[in-house]
């Protein structure tokens, strides 16, 4: 089954290419199109029992709706690149060309991964954050994303870094309280993104049964640049302005309340309760090597 979100940046344009590639590979594929937020989750729950795999063609939000719907009880999910950032696609090593992505996932293997879960039942695979990364998502307008694609996020991230808004953080991890003044907090499930280019914390794996909270507290632009460079080297957790705490249950509170993002989708305001669901997600990935 292929679930298509026509509102995503490239999904409608690439739908025919995906269908043609499934047919060329001799794979029977039912195509369902979403009509509103949350519809992908409903379609997956209603129809997934009769198929061997569910593919999504949309953004990260569409993919996570389907992964949430099928957590612990459905077929694996194949994610095709149809959005702007395609962060999940990039993080899982899936090709950015739709035809290549279909081929590599049909010939690939299944990966079980932990998922973060919010109190309302929604899940995330990469991470949930407030501060700089939320501002990056919120600052990329629809028009900018259509014109420049993923570079819209880099531009909005630069502007957010220059503003360097700071706020008070109360973070409770497995019952232990941590308080900081910070500009960004990320509760991560994957230790790195963009094929390992950017690393958030310390030795975090997709299947270790825990999440890791990374609190970044730069005091000026020099600190911001240094932390970013250390993310590129995989040593950001060693920086004096970084706190990394691993656990299973998290309560994130901020003063003032801050809006959050999860896997590139804007969600509600803090406070937020998050827990880990070990190995709840099933996704298809290309064969390694």
Coordinates of C-alpha atoms in Angstrom, one line a residue:
X1 CA 0.0 0.0 0.0
X2 CA 1.2 3.5 -0.8
X3 CA -0.2 6.4 1.2
X4 CA 0.3 9.8 -0.5
X5 CA 0.0 13.2 1.1
X6 CA -0.7 15.6 -1.8
X7 CA 0.0 18.6 0.5
X8 CA 3.7 17.6 0.8
X9 CA 6.2 19.6 -1.3
X10 CA 7.0 16.9 -3.9
X11 CA 4.5 14.0 -3.2
X12 CA 1.9 14.6 -5.9
X13 CA 4.5 15.3 -8.5
X14 CA 6.4 12.0 -7.7
X15 CA 3.4 9.8 -7.2
X16 CA 3.3 8.5 -10.8
X17 CA 7.1 7.7 -10.6
X18 CA 6.6 5.6 -7.5
X19 CA 3.6 3.7 -9.0
X20 CA 5.6 3.1 -12.2
X21 CA 8.5 1.7 -10.2
X22 CA 6.3 -0.6 -8.2
X23 CA 4.8 -1.9 -11.4
X24 CA 8.2 -2.4 -13.0
X25 CA 9.2 -4.5 -10.0
X26 CA 6.1 -6.6 -10.3
X27 CA 4.7 -5.4 -7.0
X28 CA 0.9 -4.9 -6.6
X29 CA 0.3 -1.6 -4.9
X30 CA -2.9 0.1 -3.7
X31 CA -2.7 3.9 -3.7
X32 CA -4.5 5.9 -1.0
X33 CA -4.5 9.7 -0.8
X34 CA -4.8 11.7 2.4
X35 CA -7.3 14.5 2.7
X36 CA -6.4 16.0 6.1
X37 CA -3.9 15.9 9.0
X38 CA -4.3 12.6 10.8
X39 CA -5.8 10.8 7.8
X40 CA -2.6 8.8 7.0
X41 CA -2.9 7.3 10.5
X42 CA -6.5 6.3 9.9
X43 CA -5.8 4.8 6.5
X44 CA -2.9 2.7 7.9
X45 CA -5.0 1.4 10.7
X46 CA -7.9 0.5 8.4
X47 CA -6.1 -1.1 5.5
X48 CA -2.6 -2.3 6.7
X49 CA -3.6 -5.8 7.8
X50 CA -4.1 -6.9 4.2
X51 CA -0.7 -5.8 2.8
X52 CA 2.9 -6.8 3.3
X53 CA 4.3 -3.3 3.7
X54 CA 3.0 0.3 3.8
X55 CA 4.9 2.9 1.9
X56 CA 4.5 6.7 2.5
X57 CA 5.0 9.5 0.0
X58 CA 5.0 12.8 1.8
X59 CA 6.9 14.6 4.6
X60 CA 8.2 13.3 7.9
X61 CA 4.8 14.0 9.5
X62 CA 3.0 11.6 7.1
X63 CA 5.6 8.9 7.8
X64 CA 5.3 9.3 11.5
X65 CA 1.5 9.1 11.4
X66 CA 1.8 5.7 9.7
X67 CA 4.6 4.5 12.0
X68 CA 2.5 5.6 15.0
X69 CA -0.5 3.7 13.6
X70 CA 1.4 0.5 13.1
X71 CA 3.7 0.6 16.2
X72 CA 3.9 -2.9 17.7
X73 CA 1.2 -4.4 15.5
X74 CA 1.6 -3.9 11.7
X75 CA 3.7 -4.4 8.7
X76 CA 6.9 -2.5 8.1
X77 CA 6.9 1.1 6.8
X78 CA 8.8 2.2 3.7
X79 CA 9.4 6.0 3.6
X80 CA 9.7 7.7 0.2
X81 CA 11.0 11.3 -0.1
X82 CA 8.2 13.6 -0.8
X83 CA 8.6 16.4 1.7
X84 CA 11.0 19.4 2.1
X85 CA 13.5 18.2 4.8
X86 CA 13.0 14.4 4.4
X87 CA 14.9 14.1 7.7
X88 CA 13.8 10.5 8.2
X89 CA 14.8 9.5 4.7
X90 CA 18.2 11.0 5.1
X91 CA 18.7 9.5 8.6
X92 CA 17.8 6.0 7.4
X93 CA 20.1 6.2 4.3
X94 CA 17.2 6.0 1.8
X95 CA 17.9 7.5 -1.6
X96 CA 16.4 11.0 -2.4
X97 CA 15.2 9.9 -5.8
X98 CA 11.8 8.3 -5.6
X99 CA 12.4 5.5 -8.1
X100 CA 15.7 4.7 -6.4
X101 CA 14.1 4.7 -3.0
X102 CA 11.3 2.3 -4.1
X103 CA 13.9 -0.1 -5.6
X104 CA 16.3 0.1 -2.6
X105 CA 13.5 -0.5 0.0
X106 CA 11.9 -3.4 -1.9
X107 CA 15.4 -5.0 -2.0
X108 CA 16.3 -3.9 1.5
X109 CA 15.7 -5.2 5.0
X110 CA 13.7 -4.4 8.1
X111 CA 14.9 -2.3 11.0
X112 CA 13.3 -2.3 14.4
X113 CA 13.8 1.0 16.3
X114 CA 12.8 2.6 19.5
X115 CA 10.2 5.3 19.4
X116 CA 9.5 8.3 21.7
X117 CA 5.9 8.6 22.7
X118 CA 4.0 11.7 23.9
X119 CA 1.2 11.7 26.4
X120 CA -1.5 11.9 23.6
X121 CA -0.1 8.8 21.9
X122 CA 1.9 10.4 19.1
X123 CA 5.4 9.1 18.4
X124 CA 8.7 10.4 17.1
X125 CA 11.6 8.5 15.6
X126 CA 14.4 11.2 15.6
X127 CA 13.7 13.6 18.4
X128 CA 11.6 16.3 20.0
X129 CA 12.9 19.7 20.7
X130 CA 12.2 23.2 21.9
X131 CA 14.2 26.4 21.2
X132 CA 16.5 26.7 18.3
X133 CA 15.4 23.6 16.4
X134 CA 11.7 24.5 16.8
X135 CA 12.5 28.0 15.6
X136 CA 14.2 26.5 12.6
X137 CA 11.0 24.6 11.7
X138 CA 8.7 27.5 12.4
X139 CA 10.8 30.0 10.6
X140 CA 10.8 28.2 7.2
X141 CA 7.7 29.5 5.4
X142 CA 5.8 27.4 2.9
X143 CA 6.8 29.8 0.1
X144 CA 10.5 29.6 1.1
X145 CA 10.4 25.8 1.2
X146 CA 8.8 25.6 -2.2
X147 CA 11.5 27.9 -3.7
X148 CA 14.6 26.6 -1.9
X149 CA 13.7 23.2 -0.4
X150 CA 15.8 22.1 2.5
X151 CA 17.9 25.3 2.4
X152 CA 14.9 27.1 3.9
X153 CA 15.6 25.3 7.2
X154 CA 19.3 26.3 7.1
X155 CA 18.3 29.9 6.6
X156 CA 15.8 29.9 9.4
X157 CA 18.3 28.1 11.7
X158 CA 20.8 30.9 11.0
X159 CA 18.3 33.6 12.0
X160 CA 17.3 31.7 15.1
X161 CA 21.0 31.3 16.1
X162 CA 21.6 35.0 15.7
X163 CA 18.5 35.8 18.0
X164 CA 19.7 33.3 20.6
X165 CA 16.6 33.3 22.7
X166 CA 17.2 31.8 26.1
X167 CA 14.7 30.3 28.6
X168 CA 14.6 28.4 31.9
X169 CA 14.4 24.6 31.7
X170 CA 13.2 22.1 34.3
X171 CA 13.9 18.6 33.0
X172 CA 13.0 15.6 35.0
X173 CA 14.6 12.3 33.8
X174 CA 13.5 9.1 35.5
X175 CA 12.6 11.1 38.6
X176 CA 15.7 13.2 38.8
X177 CA 15.4 17.0 38.3
X178 CA 17.9 19.0 36.2
X179 CA 17.5 22.8 35.9
X180 CA 19.3 25.0 33.3
X181 CA 19.0 28.2 31.4
X182 CA 19.1 27.1 27.7
X183 CA 18.5 28.1 24.1
X184 CA 17.7 24.5 22.9
X185 CA 16.6 21.2 24.3
X186 CA 16.4 18.0 22.3
X187 CA 15.1 14.7 23.5
X188 CA 16.7 12.4 20.9
X189 CA 16.1 8.8 19.8
X190 CA 18.7 8.8 17.0
X191 CA 22.1 10.0 17.9
X192 CA 22.8 11.6 14.6
X193 CA 21.1 12.8 11.4
X194 CA 22.1 13.4 7.8
X195 CA 24.0 10.2 7.5
X196 CA 26.0 10.8 10.6
X197 CA 27.0 14.4 9.6
X198 CA 25.5 15.9 12.8
X199 CA 25.7 14.1 16.1
X200 CA 23.6 15.3 19.1
X201 CA 24.7 13.5 22.2
X202 CA 26.8 10.7 23.5
X203 CA 26.7 7.1 22.0
X204 CA 22.9 7.1 21.5
X205 CA 21.6 4.2 19.4
X206 CA 18.2 3.5 17.7
X207 CA 17.6 0.3 19.5
X208 CA 19.0 0.7 23.0
X209 CA 15.7 1.2 24.8
X210 CA 16.4 4.7 26.0
X211 CA 16.2 8.4 24.9
X212 CA 18.8 11.1 25.6
X213 CA 18.0 14.7 26.6
X214 CA 20.5 17.2 25.3
X215 CA 20.3 20.7 26.8
X216 CA 22.4 23.3 25.0
X217 CA 23.2 26.5 26.9
X218 CA 25.3 28.8 24.8
X219 CA 25.7 32.3 26.2
X220 CA 26.8 34.0 22.9
X221 CA 27.3 33.4 19.2
X222 CA 30.8 32.1 19.8
X223 CA 29.3 29.3 21.9
X224 CA 26.7 28.5 19.3
X225 CA 29.3 28.1 16.6
X226 CA 31.6 26.0 18.8
X227 CA 28.8 23.6 19.7
X228 CA 27.8 23.3 16.1
X229 CA 31.3 22.5 15.1
X230 CA 31.5 19.9 17.8
X231 CA 28.3 18.3 16.5
X232 CA 30.1 17.9 13.2
X233 CA 32.9 16.1 15.0
X234 CA 30.6 14.1 17.3
X235 CA 31.9 15.7 20.5
X236 CA 29.1 18.2 21.4
X237 CA 28.3 16.2 24.6
X238 CA 31.8 17.2 25.9
X239 CA 31.2 20.9 25.6
X240 CA 30.9 22.9 28.8
X241 CA 27.6 24.4 27.5
X242 CA 26.0 21.0 26.9
X243 CA 24.2 18.6 29.4
X244 CA 23.2 15.1 28.2
X245 CA 21.1 12.8 30.3
X246 CA 19.8 9.4 29.3
X247 CA 16.6 7.8 30.5
X248 CA 13.2 6.3 29.8
X249 CA 10.7 8.9 31.2
X250 CA 11.0 12.6 30.7
X251 CA 9.1 15.7 31.8
X252 CA 10.1 18.8 29.9
X253 CA 9.0 22.2 31.4
X254 CA 10.1 25.6 30.3
X255 CA 9.6 29.2 31.6
X256 CA 8.1 30.7 29.6
X257 CA 6.2 27.9 27.9
X258 CA 7.7 27.0 24.5
X259 CA 6.2 25.4 21.4
X260 CA 7.9 22.1 20.5
X261 CA 8.7 20.2 17.3
X262 CA 8.8 16.4 16.8
X263 CA 10.6 15.0 13.8
X264 CA 10.2 18.3 12.0
X265 CA 6.5 18.8 12.8
X266 CA 5.3 21.6 15.1
X267 CA 3.3 20.3 18.1
X268 CA 1.9 21.8 21.3
X269 CA 3.6 23.9 24.0
X270 CA 5.5 22.7 27.1
X271 CA 5.2 21.1 29.6
X272 CA 5.5 17.8 27.8
X273 CA 5.8 14.2 29.1
X274 CA 7.7 11.8 26.9
X275 CA 8.5 8.1 27.3
X276 CA 10.4 5.5 25.2
X277 CA 8.8 2.5 23.5
X278 CA 11.6 0.0 22.9
X279 CA 11.7 -1.5 19.4
X280 CA 8.1 -0.4 18.7
X281 CA 8.8 0.9 15.1
X282 CA 9.3 -1.2 12.0
X283 CA 10.8 0.5 9.0
X284 CA 12.4 -0.7 5.7
X285 CA 15.9 0.4 5.0
X286 CA 18.3 -0.2 2.1
X287 CA 20.7 -3.1 2.4
X288 CA 24.0 -2.0 3.9
X289 CA 27.2 -2.5 2.0

